[in-house]
XYZ file of C-alpha atoms in Angstrom:
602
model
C 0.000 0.000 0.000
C 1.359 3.376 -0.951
C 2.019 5.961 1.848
C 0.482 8.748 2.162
C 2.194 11.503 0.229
C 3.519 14.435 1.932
C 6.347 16.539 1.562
C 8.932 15.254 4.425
C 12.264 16.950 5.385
C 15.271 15.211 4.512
C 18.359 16.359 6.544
C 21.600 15.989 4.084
C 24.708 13.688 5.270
C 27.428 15.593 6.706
C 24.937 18.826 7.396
C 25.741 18.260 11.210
C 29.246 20.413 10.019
C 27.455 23.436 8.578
C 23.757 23.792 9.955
C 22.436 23.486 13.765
C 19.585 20.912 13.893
C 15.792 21.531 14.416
C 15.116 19.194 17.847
C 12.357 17.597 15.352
C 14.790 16.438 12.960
C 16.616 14.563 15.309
C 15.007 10.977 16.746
C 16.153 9.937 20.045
C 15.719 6.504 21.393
C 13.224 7.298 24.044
C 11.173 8.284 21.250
C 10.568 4.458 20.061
C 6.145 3.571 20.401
C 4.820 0.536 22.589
C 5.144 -1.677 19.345
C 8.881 -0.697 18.822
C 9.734 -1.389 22.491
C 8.323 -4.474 22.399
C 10.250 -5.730 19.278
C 13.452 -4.700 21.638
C 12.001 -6.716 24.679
C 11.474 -9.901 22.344
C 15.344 -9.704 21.556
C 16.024 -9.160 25.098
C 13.911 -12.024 26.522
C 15.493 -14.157 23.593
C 19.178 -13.424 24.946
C 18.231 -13.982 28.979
C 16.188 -16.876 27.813
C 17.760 -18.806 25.752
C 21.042 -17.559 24.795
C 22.460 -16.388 28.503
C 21.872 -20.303 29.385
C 24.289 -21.758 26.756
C 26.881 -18.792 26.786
C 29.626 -21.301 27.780
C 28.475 -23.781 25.219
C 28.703 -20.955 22.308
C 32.211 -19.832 23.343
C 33.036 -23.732 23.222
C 32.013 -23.488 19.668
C 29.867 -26.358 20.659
C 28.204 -28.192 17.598
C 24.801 -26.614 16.111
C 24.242 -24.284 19.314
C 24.600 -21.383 17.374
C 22.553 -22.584 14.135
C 19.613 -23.475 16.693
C 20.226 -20.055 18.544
C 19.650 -18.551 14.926
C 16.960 -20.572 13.341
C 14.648 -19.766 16.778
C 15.561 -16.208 16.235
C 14.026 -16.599 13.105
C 11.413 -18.446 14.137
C 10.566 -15.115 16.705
C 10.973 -12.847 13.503
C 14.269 -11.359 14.821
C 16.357 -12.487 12.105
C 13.662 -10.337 9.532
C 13.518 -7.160 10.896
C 15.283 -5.615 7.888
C 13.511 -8.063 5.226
C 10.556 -6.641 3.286
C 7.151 -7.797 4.393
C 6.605 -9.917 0.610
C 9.235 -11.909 1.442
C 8.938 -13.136 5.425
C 10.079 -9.859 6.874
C 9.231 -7.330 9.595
C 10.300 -4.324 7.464
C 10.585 -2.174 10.108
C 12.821 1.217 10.333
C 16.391 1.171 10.942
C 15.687 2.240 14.139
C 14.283 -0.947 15.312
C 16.709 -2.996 14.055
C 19.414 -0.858 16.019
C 17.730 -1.308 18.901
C 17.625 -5.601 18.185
C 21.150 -5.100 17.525
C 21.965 -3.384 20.826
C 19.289 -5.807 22.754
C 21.611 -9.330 21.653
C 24.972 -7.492 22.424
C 26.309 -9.349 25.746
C 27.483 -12.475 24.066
C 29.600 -11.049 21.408
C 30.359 -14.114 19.874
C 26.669 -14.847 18.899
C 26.077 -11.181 18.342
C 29.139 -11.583 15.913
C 27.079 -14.316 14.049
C 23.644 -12.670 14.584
C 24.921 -9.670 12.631
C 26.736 -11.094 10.080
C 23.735 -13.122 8.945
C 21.221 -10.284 9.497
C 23.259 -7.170 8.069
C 26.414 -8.854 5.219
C 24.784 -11.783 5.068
C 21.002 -11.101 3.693
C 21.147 -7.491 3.036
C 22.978 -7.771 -0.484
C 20.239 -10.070 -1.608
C 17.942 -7.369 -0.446
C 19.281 -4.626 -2.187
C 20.681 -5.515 -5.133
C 18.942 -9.497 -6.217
C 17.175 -10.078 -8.824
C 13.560 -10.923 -8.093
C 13.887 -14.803 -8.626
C 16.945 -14.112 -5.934
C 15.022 -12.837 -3.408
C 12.228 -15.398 -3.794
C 14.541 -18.002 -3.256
C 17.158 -16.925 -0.892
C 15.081 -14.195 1.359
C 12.432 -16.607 2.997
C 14.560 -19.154 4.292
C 17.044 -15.854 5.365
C 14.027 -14.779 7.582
C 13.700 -17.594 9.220
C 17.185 -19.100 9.918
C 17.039 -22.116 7.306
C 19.067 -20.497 5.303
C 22.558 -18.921 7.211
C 24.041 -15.984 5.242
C 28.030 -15.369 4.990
C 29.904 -12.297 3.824
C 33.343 -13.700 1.861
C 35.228 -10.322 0.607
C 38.689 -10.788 2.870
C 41.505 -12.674 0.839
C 45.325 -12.873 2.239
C 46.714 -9.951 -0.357
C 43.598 -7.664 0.067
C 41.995 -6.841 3.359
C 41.363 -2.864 3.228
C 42.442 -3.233 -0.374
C 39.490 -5.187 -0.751
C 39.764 -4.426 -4.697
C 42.440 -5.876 -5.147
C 41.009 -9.490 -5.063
C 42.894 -12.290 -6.893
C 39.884 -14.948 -7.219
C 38.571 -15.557 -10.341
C 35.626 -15.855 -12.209
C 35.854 -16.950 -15.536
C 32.778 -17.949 -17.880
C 32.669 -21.866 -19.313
C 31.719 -22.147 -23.129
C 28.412 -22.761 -22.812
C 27.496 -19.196 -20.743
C 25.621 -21.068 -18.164
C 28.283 -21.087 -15.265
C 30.987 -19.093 -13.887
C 33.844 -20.853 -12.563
C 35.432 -19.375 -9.092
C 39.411 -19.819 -7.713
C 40.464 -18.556 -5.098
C 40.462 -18.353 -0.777
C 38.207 -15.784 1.413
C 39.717 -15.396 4.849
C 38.139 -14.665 8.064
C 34.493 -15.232 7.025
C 32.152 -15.336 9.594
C 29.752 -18.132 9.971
C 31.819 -20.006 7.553
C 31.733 -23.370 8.983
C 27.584 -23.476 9.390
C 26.570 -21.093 6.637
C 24.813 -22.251 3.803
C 24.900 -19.403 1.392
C 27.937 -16.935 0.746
C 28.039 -13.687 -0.859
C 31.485 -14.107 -3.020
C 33.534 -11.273 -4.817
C 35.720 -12.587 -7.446
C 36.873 -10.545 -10.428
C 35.241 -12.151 -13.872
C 38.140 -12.760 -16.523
C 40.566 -11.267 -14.092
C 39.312 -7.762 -14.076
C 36.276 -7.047 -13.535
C 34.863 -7.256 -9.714
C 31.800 -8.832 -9.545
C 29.335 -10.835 -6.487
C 27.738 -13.433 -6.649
C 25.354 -15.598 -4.368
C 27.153 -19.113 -3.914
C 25.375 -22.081 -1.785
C 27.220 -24.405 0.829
C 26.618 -27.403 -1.596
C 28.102 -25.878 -4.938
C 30.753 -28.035 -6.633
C 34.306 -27.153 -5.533
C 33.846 -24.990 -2.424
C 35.281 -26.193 0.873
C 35.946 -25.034 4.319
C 39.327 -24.382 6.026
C 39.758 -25.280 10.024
C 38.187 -22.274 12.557
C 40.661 -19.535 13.076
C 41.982 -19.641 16.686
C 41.467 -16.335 17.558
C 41.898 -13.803 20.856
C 38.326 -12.967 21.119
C 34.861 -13.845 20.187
C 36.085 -17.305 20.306
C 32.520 -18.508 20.237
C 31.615 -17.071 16.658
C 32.690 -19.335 13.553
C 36.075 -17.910 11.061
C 37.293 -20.176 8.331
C 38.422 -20.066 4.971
C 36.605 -20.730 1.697
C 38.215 -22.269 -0.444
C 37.270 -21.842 -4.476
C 38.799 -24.333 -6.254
C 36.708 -25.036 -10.150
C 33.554 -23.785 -7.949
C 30.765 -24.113 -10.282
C 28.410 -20.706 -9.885
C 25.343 -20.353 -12.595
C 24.856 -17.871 -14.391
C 21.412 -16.653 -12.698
C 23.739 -16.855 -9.763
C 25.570 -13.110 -10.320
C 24.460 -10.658 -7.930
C 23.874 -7.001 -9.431
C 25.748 -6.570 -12.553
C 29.270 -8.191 -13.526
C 31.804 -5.529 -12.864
C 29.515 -3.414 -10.409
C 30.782 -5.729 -7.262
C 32.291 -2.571 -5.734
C 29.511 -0.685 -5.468
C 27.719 -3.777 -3.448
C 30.839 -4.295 -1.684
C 31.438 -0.729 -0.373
C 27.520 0.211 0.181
C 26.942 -2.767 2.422
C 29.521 -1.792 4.455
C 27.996 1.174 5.356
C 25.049 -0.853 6.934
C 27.374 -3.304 8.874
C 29.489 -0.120 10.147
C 25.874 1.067 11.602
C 24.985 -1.725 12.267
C 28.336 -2.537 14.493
C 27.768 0.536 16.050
C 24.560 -0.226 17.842
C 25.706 -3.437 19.208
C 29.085 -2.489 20.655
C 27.748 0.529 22.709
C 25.145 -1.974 23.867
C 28.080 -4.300 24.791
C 29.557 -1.109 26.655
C 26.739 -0.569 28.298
C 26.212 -4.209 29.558
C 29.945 -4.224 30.700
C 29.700 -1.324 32.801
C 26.210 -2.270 34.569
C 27.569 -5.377 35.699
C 31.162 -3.715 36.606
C 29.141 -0.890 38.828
C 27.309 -3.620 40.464
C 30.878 -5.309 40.942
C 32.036 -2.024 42.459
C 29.500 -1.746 44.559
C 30.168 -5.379 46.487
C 33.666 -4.731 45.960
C 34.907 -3.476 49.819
C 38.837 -1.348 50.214
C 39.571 0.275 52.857
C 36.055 0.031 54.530
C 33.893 0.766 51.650
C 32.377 0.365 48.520
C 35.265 0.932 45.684
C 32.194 2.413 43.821
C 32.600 5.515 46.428
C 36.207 5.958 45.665
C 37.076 9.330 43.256
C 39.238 7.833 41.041
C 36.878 4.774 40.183
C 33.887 7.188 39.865
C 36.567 8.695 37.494
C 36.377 5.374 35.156
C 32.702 4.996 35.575
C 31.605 8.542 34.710
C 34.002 8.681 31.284
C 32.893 5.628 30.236
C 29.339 6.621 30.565
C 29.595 9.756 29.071
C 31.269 8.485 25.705
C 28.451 5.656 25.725
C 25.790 8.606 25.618
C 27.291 10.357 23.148
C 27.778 6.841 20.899
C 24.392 6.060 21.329
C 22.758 9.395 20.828
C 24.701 9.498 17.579
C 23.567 6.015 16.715
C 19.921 7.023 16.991
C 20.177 9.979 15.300
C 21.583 8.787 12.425
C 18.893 5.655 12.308
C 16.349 8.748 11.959
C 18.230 10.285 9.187
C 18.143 7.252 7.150
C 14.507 6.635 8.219
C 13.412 9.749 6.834
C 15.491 9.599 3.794
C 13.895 5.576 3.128
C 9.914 7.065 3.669
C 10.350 9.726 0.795
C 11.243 6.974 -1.785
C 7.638 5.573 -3.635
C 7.317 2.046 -1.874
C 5.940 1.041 -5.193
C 9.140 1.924 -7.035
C 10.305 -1.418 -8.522
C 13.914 0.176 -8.040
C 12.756 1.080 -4.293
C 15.370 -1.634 -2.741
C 18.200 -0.329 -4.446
C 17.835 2.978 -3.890
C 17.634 2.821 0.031
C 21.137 1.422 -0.876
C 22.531 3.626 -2.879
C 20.686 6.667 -1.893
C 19.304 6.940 1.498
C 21.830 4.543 3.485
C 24.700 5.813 1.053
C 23.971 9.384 1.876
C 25.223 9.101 5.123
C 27.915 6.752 4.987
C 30.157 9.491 6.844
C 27.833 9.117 9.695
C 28.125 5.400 9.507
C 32.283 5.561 9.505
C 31.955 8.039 11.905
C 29.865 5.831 14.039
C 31.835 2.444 13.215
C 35.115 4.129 14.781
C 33.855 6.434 17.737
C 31.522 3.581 18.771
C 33.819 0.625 18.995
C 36.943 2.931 20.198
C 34.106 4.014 23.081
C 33.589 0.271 23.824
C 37.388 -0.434 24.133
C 37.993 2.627 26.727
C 35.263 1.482 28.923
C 36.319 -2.475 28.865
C 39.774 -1.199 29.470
C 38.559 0.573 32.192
C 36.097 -2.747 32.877
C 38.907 -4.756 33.654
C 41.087 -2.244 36.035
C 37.808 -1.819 38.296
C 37.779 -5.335 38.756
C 41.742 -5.431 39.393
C 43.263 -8.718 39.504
C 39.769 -10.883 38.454
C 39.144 -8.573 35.886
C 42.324 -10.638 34.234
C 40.845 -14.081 35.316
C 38.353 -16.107 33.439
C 36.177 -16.419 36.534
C 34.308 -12.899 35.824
C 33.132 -11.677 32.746
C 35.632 -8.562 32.168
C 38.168 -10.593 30.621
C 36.230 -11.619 27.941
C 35.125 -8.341 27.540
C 38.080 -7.031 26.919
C 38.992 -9.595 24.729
C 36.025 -9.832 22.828
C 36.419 -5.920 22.108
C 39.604 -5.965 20.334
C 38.324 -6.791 16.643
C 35.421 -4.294 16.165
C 38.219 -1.761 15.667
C 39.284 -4.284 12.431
C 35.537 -5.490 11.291
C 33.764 -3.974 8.640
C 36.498 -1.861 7.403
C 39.768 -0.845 10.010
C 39.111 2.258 12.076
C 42.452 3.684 10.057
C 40.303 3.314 6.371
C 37.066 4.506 7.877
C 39.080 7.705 9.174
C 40.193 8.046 5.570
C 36.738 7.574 4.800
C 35.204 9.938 6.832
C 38.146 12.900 6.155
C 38.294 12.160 2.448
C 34.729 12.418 1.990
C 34.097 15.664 3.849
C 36.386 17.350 2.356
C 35.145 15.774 -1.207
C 31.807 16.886 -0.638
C 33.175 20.389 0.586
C 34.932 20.727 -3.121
C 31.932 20.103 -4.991
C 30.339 22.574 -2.778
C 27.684 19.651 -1.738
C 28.227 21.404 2.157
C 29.506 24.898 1.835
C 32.056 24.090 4.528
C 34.751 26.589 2.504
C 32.258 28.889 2.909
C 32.213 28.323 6.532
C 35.608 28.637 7.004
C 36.165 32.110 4.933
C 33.152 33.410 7.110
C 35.219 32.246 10.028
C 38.518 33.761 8.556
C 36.657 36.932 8.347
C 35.631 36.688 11.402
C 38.710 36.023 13.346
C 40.468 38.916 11.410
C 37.991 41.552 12.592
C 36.435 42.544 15.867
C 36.156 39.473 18.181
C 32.649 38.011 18.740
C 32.214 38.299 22.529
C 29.012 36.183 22.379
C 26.133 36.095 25.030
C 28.036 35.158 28.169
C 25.013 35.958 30.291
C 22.800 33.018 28.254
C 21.719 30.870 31.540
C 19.734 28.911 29.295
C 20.040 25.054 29.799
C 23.014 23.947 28.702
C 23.688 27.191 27.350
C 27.383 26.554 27.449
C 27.612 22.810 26.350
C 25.690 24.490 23.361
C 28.147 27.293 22.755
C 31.229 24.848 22.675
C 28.906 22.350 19.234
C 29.480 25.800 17.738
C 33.040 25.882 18.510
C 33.502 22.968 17.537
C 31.906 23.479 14.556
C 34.644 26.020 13.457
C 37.305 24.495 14.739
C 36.910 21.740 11.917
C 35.897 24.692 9.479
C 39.737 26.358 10.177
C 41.277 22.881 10.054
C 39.264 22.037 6.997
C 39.924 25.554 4.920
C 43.359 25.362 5.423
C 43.730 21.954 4.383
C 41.861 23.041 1.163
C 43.824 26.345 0.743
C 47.362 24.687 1.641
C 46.648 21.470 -0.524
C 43.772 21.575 -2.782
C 43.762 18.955 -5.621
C 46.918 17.818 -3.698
C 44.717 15.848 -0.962
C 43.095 13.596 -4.172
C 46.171 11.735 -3.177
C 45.137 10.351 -0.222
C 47.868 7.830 0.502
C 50.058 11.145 0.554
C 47.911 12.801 3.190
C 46.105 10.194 4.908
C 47.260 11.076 8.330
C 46.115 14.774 8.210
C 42.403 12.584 7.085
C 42.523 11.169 9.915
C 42.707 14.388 12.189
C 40.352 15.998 10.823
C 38.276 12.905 10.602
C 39.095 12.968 14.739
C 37.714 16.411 14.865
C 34.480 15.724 12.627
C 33.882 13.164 14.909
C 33.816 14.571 17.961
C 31.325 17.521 16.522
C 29.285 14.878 15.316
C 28.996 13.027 19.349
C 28.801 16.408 21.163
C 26.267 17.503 18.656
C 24.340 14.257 19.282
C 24.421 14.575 22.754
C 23.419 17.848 23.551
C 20.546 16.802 21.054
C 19.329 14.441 22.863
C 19.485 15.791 25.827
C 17.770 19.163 24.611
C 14.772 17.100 23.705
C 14.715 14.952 26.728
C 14.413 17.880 28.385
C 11.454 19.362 25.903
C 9.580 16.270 26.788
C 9.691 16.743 30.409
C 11.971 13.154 31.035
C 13.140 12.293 34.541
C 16.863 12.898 35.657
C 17.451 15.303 32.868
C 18.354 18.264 35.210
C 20.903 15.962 36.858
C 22.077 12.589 34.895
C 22.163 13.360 31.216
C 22.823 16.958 31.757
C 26.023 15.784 33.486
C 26.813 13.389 31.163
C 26.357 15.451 28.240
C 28.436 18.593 29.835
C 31.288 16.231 31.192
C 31.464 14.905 27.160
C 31.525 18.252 25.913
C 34.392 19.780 27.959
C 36.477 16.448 27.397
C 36.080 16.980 23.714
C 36.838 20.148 23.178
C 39.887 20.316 25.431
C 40.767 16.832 22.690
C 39.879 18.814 19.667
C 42.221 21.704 20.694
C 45.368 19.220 20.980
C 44.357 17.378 17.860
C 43.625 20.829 15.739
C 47.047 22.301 16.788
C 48.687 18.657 15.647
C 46.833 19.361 12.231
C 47.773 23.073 11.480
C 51.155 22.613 12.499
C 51.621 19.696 9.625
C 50.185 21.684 6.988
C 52.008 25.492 7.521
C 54.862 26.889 8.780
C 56.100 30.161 10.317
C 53.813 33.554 10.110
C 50.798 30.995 8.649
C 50.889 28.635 11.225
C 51.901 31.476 14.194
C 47.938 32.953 12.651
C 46.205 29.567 12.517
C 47.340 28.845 15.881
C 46.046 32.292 16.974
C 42.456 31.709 15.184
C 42.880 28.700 17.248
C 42.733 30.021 20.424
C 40.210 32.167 19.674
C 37.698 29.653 18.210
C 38.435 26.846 21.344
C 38.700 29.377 24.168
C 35.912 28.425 26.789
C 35.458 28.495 30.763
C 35.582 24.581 31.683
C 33.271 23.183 33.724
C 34.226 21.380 37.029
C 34.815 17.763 35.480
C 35.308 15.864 38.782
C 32.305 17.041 40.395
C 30.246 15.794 36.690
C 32.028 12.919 37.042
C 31.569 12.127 41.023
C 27.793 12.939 40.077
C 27.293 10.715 37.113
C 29.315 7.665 39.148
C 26.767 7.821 42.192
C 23.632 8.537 40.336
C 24.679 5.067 38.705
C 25.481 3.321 41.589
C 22.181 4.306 43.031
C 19.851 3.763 39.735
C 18.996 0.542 38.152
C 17.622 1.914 35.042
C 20.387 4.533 33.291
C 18.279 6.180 30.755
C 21.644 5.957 28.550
């Protein structure tokens, strides 16, 4: 059935850099109807019922307790809640299938497999099959009797991912491709029964294609023995003559790139959800820990410096999930303007809505699972010496963390991503961010703008320093384009400087998220807002900032020298001067309102 047509607001990727948002732009995960909270309750009743009681069996890799973990997921509708409806599936927003993501995230090892065969797994059939694809692969993808695999890793090309050496090469007759080659590190290899492949046809030309367990001349290598998620499933494939039909090609034969590289977006977003659920997880049980935990006569929970650890870690795990959230409305909104009678409607949710804001989803990828590591990290000293035994849960934790920073494209690429991009888009004008930063050069040569010091307002301040921010990436960005211009095309040549800035578009992007959030929280009247996620959202915001400062002046000082950089570094004083707040009484403040709340509200 067609919606209902209305004009609806789209909010461009990347506009977070150049334009303040309207509070009804911006979706926040308190936000979510009775019918949307209970989709996130199933998951949650799913884990505590019937994966938290074989947790020990999964990280055994014992046999089929994973598959039948999967297949009654399906059977609950979990594993369809990106599918469309004609085909088995929930089809519900992006949203909801963050917050499923985020709801299975305290076994990492089956949240590993959950996501691969939910997200990499289905998703390319979804977006870019043929109609006979989806109505044979999608149904038994809903339901678990089919388990999907991603195979794009090979030993020569990891972030180089096109620069594959398998082969695809068509027989005589035109009715089969024939695949050589080995996929590394491909989760749910040794129980999946359908792989997404990339191979390059006649040696050139980089292609997918939708191979089945039982095709002729694929094989399994053993399970990787690896540091962490030791529960989820890595082999090899192994191509050797692997017969492929023709009907078999996913998309069009050359175009695998653009299936490649678009999915990834989705499993970066998709990543994000569930390890900021993870961090969340971690720290509830550590504060509980802390809490039992007596030194010295009390509580360790009480002590500053552990409050310290709590409070950090809580505050970046706001800011990651506000983020996430946001950006699942952005894509929401972008998905409902597109005719759901379009015959091309699938693919262009791919390549247009999702792809739209595939900074957002780098963005989210790194500061998500980097926000995850600091707070297991910080996990494991709370719990001091058992943190490093197997006899708690912190160890694995920490272990577990360790490859989201490698998944779905290295945080090192996805800071490339994120700076290259930006600064792309600035060229062609698509965000006048060069505008931005000659309106900021303008102003920093004239008469300084004193501001409203006297604005009381809430979070007044923490509002004030989004703006800052804001131009400290424009005067990072504009010199970069003044100093380099078609220079930074090479990226290889300038791929740290990327990353800096990407550092500094980042942290815009979580303070702006937070103080969001919080802004609306407190539009809508929600408990604690005065106190909790005011605190949390002003202890992020000062951290930041005093960050962006050191990582701006590391910046300018690589791209000019002598009178230039002695002015940059003066507009950079300027633009990041604020009064800080008092950071260890936010922090004392956040650590005891979590020690004395069940429910966090994060």
């Amino acid at each position: 059935m067609a919606t209902e047509e209305k004009e609806m607001k789209v909010t461009r990727g990347c506009n977070f850099l150049v334009d303040e948002a309207s509070l009804d732009d911006v979706f926040i995960p308190e936000e979510f109807d009775e019918e949307q909270q209970m989709v996130g309750q199933l998951a949650r009743d799913f884990y505590d019922g019937s994966v938290a009681p074989v947790n020990d069996e999964i990280e055994a890799l014992a046999d089929g307790v994973t598959v039948n973990l999967l297949k009654e997921a399906g059977e609950l509708g979990l594993l369809s809640v990106d599918l469309p409806e004609r085909f088995g599936g929930f089809a519900q927003t992006k949203a909801v299938s963050m917050l499923v993501a985020e709801s299975l995230c305290k076994n990492a090892s089956f949240n590993t497999a959950f996501s691969c065969h939910t997200g990499i797994g289905s998703l390319p059939i979804v977006y870019f099959g043929t109609e006979e694809q989806k109505q044979k692969f999608l149904p038994g993808l809903a339901t678990g009797e089919i388990i999907g695999a991603y195979a794009l890793t090979e030993a020569g090309s990891g972030s180089d991912a096109l620069a594959a050496r398998t082969t695809a090469v068509l027989n005589d007759e035109g009715t089969e491709y024939v695949l050589n080659g080995e996929k590394l590190f491909i989760t749910n290899g040794n129980f999946a029964d359908l792989f997404i492949v990339f191979a390059k046809v006649d040696g050139e030309q980089f292609t997918a294609f939708i191979i089945e367990k039982n095709n002729e001349g694929l094989s399994l290598g053993a399970e990787e023995k690896k540091m962490g998620i030791k529960g989820s499933s890595t082999t090899s494939v192994i191509l050797q003559d692997a017969k492929v039909p023709v009907e078999n090609v996913l998309g069009e034969i050359g175009n695998g790139a653009r299936i490649a590289f678009n999915i990834l977006n989705v499993g970066r977003f998709k990543l994000a959800a569930a390890v900021t659920g993870g961090g969340i997880a971690a720290m509830k049980e550590t504060v509980e820990y802390a809490k039992g935990r007596q030194q010295f006569g009390r509580p360790i929970a009480e002590f500053g410096m552990v409050q310290h650890k709590i409070a950090e870690s809580l505050s970046r795990l706001y800011a990651a999930r506000s983020a996430i959230y946001r950006t699942a409305g952005y894509i929401d909104q972008n998905i409902a303007t597109i005719d759901v009678t379009d015959p091309e409607r699938d693919s262009k949710v791919i390549d247009s809505a999702i792809r739209e804001y595939m900074v957002e989803c780098s963005i989210l990828k790194v500061f998500c699972s980097e926000a995850l590591d600091y707070t297991v990290d910080e996990v494991v000293q709370i719990y001091g010496g058992y943190g490093y035994t197997q006899e708690y849960g912190a160890e694995r934790y920490y272990r577990d963390s360790r490859i989201n920073r490698i998944f779905e494209g290295t945080n090192e690429i996805n800071r490339i991503v994120v700076g290259g991009e930006v600064m792309k888009r600035a060229a062609k004008n698509s965000i006048p961010l060069f505008a931005r930063a000659k309106a900021l050069l303008d102003e920093l040569t004239g008469f300084p703008d004193l501001g409203d010091d006297d604005d009381t307002s809430f979070l007044a301040n923490e509002r004030k320093l989004v703006n800052q921010a804001r131009k400290i990436v424009y005067l990072a960005a504009g010199t970069m384009g003044q100093t380099l211009g078609m220079k930074l095309q090479d990226v290889w040549g300038h791929e740290e400087l990327l990353g800096l800035l990407a550092d500094l578009i980042m942290e815009t992007y979580a303070m702006d998220s937070a103080v969001l959030r919080t802004m609306k929280l407190k539009e809508r009247g929600a408990p604690d807002v005065d106190t909790f996620h005011s605190a949390l959202t002003r202890l992020y915001c000062n951290e930041a900032m005093a960050r962006m400062e050191i990582t701006a002046r590391t910046l300018l000082s690589a791209i000019v020298e002598g009178d230039d950089l002695s002015m940059a570094l003066s507009g950079l004083r300027r633009t990041a001067k604020y009064a800080p707040a008092n950071t260890v009484a936010l922090r004392r403040e956040i650590a005891e309102y979590a020690a004395s709340h069940d429910d966090w509200g994060l």
